[in-house]
Short mmCIF file of N, CA, C and O and ligand atoms in Angstrom, two decimals:
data_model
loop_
_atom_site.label_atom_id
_atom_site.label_comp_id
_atom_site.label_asym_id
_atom_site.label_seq_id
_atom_site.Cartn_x
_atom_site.Cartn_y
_atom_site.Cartn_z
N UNK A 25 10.70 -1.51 28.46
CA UNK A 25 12.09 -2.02 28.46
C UNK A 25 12.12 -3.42 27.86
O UNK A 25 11.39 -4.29 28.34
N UNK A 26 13.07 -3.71 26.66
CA UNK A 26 13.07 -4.81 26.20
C UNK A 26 14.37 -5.43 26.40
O UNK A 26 15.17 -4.88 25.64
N UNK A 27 14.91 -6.31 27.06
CA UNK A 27 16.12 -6.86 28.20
C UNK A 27 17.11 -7.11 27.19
O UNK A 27 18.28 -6.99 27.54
N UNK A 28 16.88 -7.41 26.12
CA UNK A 28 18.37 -7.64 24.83
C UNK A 28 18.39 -6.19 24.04
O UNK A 28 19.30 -6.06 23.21
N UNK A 29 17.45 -5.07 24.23
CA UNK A 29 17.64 -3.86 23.42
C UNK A 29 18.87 -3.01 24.11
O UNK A 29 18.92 -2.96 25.34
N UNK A 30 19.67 -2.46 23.45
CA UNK A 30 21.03 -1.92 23.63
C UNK A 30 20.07 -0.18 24.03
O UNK A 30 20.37 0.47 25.04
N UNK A 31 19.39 0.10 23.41
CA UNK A 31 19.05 1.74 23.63
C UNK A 31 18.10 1.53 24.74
O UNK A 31 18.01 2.51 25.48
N UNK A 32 17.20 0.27 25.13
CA UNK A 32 16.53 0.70 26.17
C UNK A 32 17.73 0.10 27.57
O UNK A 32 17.23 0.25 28.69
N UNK A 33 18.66 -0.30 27.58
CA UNK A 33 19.62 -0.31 28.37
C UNK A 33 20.41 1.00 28.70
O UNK A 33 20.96 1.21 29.78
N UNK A 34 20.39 1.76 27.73
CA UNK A 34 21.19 3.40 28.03
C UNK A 34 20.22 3.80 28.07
O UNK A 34 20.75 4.90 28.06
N UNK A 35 18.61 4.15 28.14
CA UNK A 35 17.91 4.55 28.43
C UNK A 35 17.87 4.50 29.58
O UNK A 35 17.98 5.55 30.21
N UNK A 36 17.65 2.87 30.47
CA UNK A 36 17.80 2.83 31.67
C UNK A 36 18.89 3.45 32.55
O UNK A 36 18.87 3.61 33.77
N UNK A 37 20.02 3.84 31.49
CA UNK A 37 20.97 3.91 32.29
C UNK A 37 22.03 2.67 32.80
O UNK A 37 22.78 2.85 33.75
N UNK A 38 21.97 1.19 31.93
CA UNK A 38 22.27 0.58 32.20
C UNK A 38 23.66 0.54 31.70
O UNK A 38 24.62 0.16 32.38
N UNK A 39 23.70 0.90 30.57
CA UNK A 39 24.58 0.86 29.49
C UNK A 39 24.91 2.25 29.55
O UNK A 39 24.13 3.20 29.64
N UNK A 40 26.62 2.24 29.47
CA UNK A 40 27.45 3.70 29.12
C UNK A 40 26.80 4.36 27.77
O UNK A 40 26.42 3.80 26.74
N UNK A 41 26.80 5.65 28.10
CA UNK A 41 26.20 6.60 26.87
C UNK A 41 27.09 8.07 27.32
O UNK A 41 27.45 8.17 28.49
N UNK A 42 27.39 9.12 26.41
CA UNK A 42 27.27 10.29 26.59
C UNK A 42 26.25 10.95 26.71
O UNK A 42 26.06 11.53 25.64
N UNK A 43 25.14 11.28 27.75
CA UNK A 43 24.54 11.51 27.71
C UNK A 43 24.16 13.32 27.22
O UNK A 43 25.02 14.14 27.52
N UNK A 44 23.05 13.76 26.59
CA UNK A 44 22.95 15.00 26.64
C UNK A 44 21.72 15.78 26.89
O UNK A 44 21.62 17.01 26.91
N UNK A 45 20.47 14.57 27.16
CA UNK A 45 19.68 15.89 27.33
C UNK A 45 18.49 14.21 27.78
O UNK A 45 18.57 13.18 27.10
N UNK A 46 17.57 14.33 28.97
CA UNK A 46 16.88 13.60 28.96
C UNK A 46 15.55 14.42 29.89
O UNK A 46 15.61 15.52 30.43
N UNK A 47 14.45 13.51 29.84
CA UNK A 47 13.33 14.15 30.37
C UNK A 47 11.97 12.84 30.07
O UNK A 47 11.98 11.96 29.21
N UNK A 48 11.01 13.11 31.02
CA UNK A 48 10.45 11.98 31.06
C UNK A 48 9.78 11.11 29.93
O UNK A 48 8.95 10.23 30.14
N UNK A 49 10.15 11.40 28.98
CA UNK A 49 9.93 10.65 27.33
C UNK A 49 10.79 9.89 26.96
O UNK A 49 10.71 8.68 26.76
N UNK A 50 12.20 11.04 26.79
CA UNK A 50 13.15 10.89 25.78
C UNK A 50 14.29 10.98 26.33
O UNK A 50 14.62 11.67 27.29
N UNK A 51 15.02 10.13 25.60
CA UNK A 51 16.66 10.60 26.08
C UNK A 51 17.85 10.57 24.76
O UNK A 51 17.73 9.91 23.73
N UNK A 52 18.82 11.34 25.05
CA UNK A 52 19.83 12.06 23.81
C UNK A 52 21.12 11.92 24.27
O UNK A 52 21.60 12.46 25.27
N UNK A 53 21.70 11.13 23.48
CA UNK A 53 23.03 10.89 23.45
C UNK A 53 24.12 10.82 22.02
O UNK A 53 23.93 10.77 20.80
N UNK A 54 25.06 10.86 22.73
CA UNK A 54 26.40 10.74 21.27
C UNK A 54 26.33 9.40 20.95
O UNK A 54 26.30 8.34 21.58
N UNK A 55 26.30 9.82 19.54
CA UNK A 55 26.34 8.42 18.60
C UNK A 55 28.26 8.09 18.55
O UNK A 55 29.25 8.80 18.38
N UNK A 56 27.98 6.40 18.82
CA UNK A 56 29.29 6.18 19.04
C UNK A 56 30.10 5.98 17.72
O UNK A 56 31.25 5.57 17.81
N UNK A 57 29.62 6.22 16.62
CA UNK A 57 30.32 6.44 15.53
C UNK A 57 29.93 7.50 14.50
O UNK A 57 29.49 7.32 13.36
N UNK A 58 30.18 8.61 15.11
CA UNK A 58 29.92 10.16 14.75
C UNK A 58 29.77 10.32 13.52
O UNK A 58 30.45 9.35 13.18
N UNK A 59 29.38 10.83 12.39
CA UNK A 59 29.42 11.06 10.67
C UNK A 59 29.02 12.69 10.56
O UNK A 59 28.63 13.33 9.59
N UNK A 60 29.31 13.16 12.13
CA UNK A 60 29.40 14.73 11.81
C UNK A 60 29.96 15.28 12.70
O UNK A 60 29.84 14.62 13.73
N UNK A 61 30.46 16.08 12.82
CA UNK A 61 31.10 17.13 14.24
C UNK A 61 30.02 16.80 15.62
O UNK A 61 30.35 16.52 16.76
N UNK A 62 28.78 16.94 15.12
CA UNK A 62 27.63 16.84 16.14
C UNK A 62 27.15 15.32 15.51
O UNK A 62 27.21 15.16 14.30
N UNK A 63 26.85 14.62 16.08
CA UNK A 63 25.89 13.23 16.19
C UNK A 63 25.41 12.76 17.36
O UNK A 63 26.14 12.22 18.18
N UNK A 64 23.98 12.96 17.57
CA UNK A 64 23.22 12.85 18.57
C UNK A 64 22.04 11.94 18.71
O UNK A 64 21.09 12.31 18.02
N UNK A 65 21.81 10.75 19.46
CA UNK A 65 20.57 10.05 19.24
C UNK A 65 19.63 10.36 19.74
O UNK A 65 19.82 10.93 20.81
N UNK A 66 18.42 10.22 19.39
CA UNK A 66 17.45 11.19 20.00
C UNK A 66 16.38 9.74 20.25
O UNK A 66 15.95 9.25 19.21
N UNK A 67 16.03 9.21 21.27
CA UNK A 67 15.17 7.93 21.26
C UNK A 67 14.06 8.36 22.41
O UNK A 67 14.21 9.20 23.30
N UNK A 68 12.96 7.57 22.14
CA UNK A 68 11.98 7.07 23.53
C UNK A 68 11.90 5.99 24.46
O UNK A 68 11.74 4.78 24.29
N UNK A 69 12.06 6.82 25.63
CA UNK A 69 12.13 5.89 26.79
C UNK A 69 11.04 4.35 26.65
O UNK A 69 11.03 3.32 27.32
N UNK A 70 10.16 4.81 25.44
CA UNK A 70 9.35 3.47 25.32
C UNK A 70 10.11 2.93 24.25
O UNK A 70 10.66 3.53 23.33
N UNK A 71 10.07 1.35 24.55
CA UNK A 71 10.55 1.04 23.11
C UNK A 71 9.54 0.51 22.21
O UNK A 71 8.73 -0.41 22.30
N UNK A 72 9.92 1.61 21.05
CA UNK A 72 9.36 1.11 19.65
C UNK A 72 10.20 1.05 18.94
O UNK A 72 11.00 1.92 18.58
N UNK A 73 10.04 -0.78 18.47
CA UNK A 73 11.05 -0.69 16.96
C UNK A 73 11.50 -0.14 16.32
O UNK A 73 12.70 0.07 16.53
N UNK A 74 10.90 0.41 15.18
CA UNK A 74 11.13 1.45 14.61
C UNK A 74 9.87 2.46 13.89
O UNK A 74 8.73 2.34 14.33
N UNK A 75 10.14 3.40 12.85
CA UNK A 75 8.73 3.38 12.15
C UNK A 75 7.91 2.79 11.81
O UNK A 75 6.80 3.34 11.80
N UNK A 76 8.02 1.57 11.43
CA UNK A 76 6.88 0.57 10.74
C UNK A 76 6.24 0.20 12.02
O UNK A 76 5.15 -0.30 11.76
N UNK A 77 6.50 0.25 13.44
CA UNK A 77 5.85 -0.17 14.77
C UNK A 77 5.50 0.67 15.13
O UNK A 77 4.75 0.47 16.09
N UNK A 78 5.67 1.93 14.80
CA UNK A 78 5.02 3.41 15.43
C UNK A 78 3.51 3.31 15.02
O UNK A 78 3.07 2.96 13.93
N UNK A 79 2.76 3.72 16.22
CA UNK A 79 1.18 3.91 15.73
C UNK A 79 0.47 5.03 16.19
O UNK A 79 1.04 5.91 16.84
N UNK A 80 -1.03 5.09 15.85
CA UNK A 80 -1.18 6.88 15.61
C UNK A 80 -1.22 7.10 17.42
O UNK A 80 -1.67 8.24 17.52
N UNK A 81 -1.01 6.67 18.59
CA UNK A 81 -1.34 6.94 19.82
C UNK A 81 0.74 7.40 20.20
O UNK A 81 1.28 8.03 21.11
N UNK A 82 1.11 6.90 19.34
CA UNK A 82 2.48 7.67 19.26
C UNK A 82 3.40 9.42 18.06
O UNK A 82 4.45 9.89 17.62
N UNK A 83 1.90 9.60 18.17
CA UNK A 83 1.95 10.79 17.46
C UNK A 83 2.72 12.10 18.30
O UNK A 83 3.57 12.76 17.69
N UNK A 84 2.42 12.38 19.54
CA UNK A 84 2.48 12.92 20.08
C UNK A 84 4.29 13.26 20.43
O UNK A 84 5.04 14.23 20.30
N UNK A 85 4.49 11.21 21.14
CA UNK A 85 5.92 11.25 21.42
C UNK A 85 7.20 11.09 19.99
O UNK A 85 8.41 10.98 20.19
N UNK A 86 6.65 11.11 18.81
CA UNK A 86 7.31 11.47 17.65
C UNK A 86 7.58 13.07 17.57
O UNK A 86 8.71 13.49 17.32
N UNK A 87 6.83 13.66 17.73
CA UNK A 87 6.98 15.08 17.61
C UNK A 87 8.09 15.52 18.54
O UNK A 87 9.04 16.22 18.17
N UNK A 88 7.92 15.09 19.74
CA UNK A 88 8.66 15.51 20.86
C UNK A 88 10.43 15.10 20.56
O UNK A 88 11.45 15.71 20.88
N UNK A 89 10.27 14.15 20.01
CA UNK A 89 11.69 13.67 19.80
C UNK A 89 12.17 14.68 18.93
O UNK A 89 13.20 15.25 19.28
N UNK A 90 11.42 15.13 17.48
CA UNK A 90 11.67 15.99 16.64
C UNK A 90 11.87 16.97 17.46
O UNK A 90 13.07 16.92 17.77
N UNK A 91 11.21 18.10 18.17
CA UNK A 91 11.18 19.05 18.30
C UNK A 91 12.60 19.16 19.54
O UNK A 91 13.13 20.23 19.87
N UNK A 92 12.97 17.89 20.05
CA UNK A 92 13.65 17.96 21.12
C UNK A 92 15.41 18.03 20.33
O UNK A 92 16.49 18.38 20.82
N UNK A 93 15.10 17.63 19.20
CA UNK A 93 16.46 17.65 18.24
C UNK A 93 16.22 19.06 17.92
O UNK A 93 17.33 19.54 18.15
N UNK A 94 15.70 19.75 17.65
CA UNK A 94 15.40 21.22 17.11
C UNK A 94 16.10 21.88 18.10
O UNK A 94 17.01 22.67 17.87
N UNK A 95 15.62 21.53 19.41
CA UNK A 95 15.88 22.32 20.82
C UNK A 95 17.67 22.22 20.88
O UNK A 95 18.45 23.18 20.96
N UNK A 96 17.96 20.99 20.83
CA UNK A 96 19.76 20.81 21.01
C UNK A 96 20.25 21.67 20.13
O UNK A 96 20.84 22.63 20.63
N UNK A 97 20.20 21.61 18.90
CA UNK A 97 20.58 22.20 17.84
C UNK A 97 20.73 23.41 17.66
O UNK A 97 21.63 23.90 16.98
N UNK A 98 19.56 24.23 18.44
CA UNK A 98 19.48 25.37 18.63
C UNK A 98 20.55 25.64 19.98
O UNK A 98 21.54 26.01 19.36
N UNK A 99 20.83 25.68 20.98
CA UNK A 99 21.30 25.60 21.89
C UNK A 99 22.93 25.05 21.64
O UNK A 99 23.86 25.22 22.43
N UNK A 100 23.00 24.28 20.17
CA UNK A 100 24.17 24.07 20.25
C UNK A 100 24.86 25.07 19.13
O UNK A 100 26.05 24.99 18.83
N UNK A 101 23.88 26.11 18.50
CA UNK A 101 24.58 27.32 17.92
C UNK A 101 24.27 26.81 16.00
O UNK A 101 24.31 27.56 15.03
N UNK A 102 24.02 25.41 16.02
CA UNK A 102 23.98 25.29 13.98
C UNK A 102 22.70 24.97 13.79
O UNK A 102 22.33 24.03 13.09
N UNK A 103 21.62 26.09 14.68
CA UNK A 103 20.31 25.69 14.09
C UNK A 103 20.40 26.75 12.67
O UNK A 103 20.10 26.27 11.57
N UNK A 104 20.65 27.60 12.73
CA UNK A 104 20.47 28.72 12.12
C UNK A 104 21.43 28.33 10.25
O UNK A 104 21.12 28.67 9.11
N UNK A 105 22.31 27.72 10.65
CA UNK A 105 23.15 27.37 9.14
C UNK A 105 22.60 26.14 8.88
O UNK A 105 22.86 25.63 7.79
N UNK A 106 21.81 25.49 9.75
CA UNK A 106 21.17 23.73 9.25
C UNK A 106 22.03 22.78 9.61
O UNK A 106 23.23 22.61 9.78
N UNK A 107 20.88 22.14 9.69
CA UNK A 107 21.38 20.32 9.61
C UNK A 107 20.33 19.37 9.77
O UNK A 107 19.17 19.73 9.57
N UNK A 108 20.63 17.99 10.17
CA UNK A 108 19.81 16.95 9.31
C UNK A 108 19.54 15.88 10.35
O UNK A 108 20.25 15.05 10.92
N UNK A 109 17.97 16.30 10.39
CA UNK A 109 17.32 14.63 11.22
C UNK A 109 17.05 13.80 10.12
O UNK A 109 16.62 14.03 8.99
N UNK A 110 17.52 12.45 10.90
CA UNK A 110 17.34 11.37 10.14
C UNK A 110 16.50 9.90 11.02
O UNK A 110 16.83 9.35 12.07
N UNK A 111 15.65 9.69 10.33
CA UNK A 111 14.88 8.05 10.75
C UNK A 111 15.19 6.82 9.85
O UNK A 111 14.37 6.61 8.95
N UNK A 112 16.26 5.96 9.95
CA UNK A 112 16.42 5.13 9.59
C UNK A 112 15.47 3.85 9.78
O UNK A 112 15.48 3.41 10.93
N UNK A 113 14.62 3.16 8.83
CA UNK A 113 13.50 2.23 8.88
C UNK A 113 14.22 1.25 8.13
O UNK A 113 14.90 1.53 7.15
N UNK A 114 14.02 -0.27 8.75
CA UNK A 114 14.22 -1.42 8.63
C UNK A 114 15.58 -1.21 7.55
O UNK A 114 16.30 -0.26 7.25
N UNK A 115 15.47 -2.75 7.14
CA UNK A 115 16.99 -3.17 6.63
C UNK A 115 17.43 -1.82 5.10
O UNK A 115 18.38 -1.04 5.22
N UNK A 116 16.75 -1.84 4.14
CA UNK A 116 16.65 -1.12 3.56
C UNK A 116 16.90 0.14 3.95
O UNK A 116 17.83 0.88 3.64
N UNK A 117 15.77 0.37 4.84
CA UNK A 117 16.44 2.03 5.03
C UNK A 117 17.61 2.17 5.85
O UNK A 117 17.77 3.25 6.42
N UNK A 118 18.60 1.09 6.04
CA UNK A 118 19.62 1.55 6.85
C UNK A 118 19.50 1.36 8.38
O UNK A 118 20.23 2.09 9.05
N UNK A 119 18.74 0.53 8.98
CA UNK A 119 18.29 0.81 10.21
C UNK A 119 18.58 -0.29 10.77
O UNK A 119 17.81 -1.25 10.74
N UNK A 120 20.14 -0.33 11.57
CA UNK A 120 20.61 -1.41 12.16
C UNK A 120 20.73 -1.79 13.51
O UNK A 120 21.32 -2.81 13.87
N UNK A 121 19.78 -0.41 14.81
CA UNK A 121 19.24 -0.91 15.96
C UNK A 121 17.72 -0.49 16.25
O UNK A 121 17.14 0.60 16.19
N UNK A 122 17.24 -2.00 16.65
CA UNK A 122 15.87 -1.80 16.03
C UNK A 122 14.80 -0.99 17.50
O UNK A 122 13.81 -1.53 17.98
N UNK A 123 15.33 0.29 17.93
CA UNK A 123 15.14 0.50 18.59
C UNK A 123 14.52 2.02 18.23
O UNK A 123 15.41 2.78 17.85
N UNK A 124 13.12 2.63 18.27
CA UNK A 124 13.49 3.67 16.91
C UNK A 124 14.20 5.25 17.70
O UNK A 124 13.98 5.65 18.84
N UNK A 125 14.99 5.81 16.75
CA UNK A 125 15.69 6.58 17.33
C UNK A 125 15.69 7.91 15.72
O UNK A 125 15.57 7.82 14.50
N UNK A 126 15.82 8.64 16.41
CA UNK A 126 16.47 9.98 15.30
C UNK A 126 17.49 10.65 15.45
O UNK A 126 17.83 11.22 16.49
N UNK A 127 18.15 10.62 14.24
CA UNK A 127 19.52 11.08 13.72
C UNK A 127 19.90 12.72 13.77
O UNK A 127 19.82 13.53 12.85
N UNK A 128 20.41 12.96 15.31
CA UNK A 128 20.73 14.40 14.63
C UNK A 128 21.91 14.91 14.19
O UNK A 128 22.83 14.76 15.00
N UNK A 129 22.30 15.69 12.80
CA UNK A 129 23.38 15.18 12.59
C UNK A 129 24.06 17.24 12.48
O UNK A 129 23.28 18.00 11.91
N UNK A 130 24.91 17.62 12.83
CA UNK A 130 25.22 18.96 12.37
C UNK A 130 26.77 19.16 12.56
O UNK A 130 27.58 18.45 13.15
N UNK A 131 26.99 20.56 11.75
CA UNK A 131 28.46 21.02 12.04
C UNK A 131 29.27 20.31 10.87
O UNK A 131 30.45 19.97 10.89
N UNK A 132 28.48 20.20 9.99
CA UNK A 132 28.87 20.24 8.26
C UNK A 132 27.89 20.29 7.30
O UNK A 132 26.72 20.10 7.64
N UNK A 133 28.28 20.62 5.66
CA UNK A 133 27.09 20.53 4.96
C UNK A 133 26.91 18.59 4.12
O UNK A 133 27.58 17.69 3.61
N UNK A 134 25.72 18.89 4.44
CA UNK A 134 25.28 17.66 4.00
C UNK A 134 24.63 18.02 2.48
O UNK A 134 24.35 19.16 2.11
N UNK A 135 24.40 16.61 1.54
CA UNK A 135 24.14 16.83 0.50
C UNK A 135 22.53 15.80 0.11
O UNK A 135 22.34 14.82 0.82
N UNK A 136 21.85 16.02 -0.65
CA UNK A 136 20.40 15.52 -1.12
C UNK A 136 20.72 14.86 -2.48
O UNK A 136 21.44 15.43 -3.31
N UNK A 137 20.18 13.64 -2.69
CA UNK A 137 19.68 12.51 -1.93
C UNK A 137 20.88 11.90 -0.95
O UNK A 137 21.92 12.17 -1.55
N UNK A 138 21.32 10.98 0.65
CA UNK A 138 21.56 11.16 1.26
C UNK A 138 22.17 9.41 0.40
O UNK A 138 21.65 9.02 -0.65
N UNK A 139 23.05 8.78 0.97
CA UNK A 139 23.23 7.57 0.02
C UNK A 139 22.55 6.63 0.54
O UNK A 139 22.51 5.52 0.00
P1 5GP B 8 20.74 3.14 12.56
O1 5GP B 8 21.74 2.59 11.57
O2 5GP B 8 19.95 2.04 13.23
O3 5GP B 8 19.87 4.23 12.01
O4 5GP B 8 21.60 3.87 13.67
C1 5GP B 8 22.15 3.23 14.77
C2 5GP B 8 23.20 4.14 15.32
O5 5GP B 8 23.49 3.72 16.62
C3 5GP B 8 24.51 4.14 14.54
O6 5GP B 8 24.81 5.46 14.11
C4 5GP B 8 25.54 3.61 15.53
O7 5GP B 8 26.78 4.25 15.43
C5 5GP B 8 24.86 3.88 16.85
N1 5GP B 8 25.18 2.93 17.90
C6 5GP B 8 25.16 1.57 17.83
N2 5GP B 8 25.46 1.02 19.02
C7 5GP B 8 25.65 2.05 19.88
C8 5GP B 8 25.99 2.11 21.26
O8 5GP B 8 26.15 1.10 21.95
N3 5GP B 8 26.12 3.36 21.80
C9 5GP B 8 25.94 4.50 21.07
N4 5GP B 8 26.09 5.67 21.70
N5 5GP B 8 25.61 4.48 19.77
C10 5GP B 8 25.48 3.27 19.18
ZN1 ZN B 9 14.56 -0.70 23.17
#
């Protein structure tokens, strides 16, 4: 827990979230400024920055986050027509809470390269 991070505060539960799916890793909530029918954050109860702070003893709880967006998705009926995890890394890549989290985004078509 890092005491000025906004996601390890809704992690704790400190901070209002929609919550949707948590378990002793990870926790999943609505992104408060949606860019799809479905927008879901998918983060770890540990905080790591982002990718560039991820290291190989966090191999394990990367997957889980992935696979735990797979799981909603499926369960929420648009695994099967697609949609789109996203990891936003530092300023460049778009990544404006430095808390690392994945983008699940569904319930439209999205297009490649992403802007
Ligand atoms: P990034 O740009 O870092 O990849 O994504 C951060 C995301 O967090 C954005 O989509 C933004 O809408 C979302 N966000 C920022 N602050 C909050 C908040 O306090 N609550 C929730 N639910 N989402 C937030
Ligand atoms: Zn944090």
């Amino acid at each position: 827990m890092t005491s000025d991070c906004i996601f390890c505060k809704i992690a704790a539960g400190e901070m209002d979230s929609t919550m949707v799916f948590e378990d002793e890793r990870c926790v999943a909530f609505e992104d408060l400024n949606p860019q799809a029918p479905t927008h879901i954050l998918i983060i770890p109860k540990e905080h790591i920055s982002s990718m560039d702070e991820a290291e190989s003893n966090h191999s394990e709880l990367l997957g889980h986050l992935l696979l735990t967006g797979a799981k909603i998705a499926r369960e929420r009926g648009f695994a099967g027509r697609g949609y789109r995890t996203v990891i936003n890394t530092n300023s460049a890549g778009g990544q404006t809470v430095f808390h690392l989290h994945v983008h699940l985004l569904g319930g439209r078509q999205f297009v490649f390269p992403p802007g």
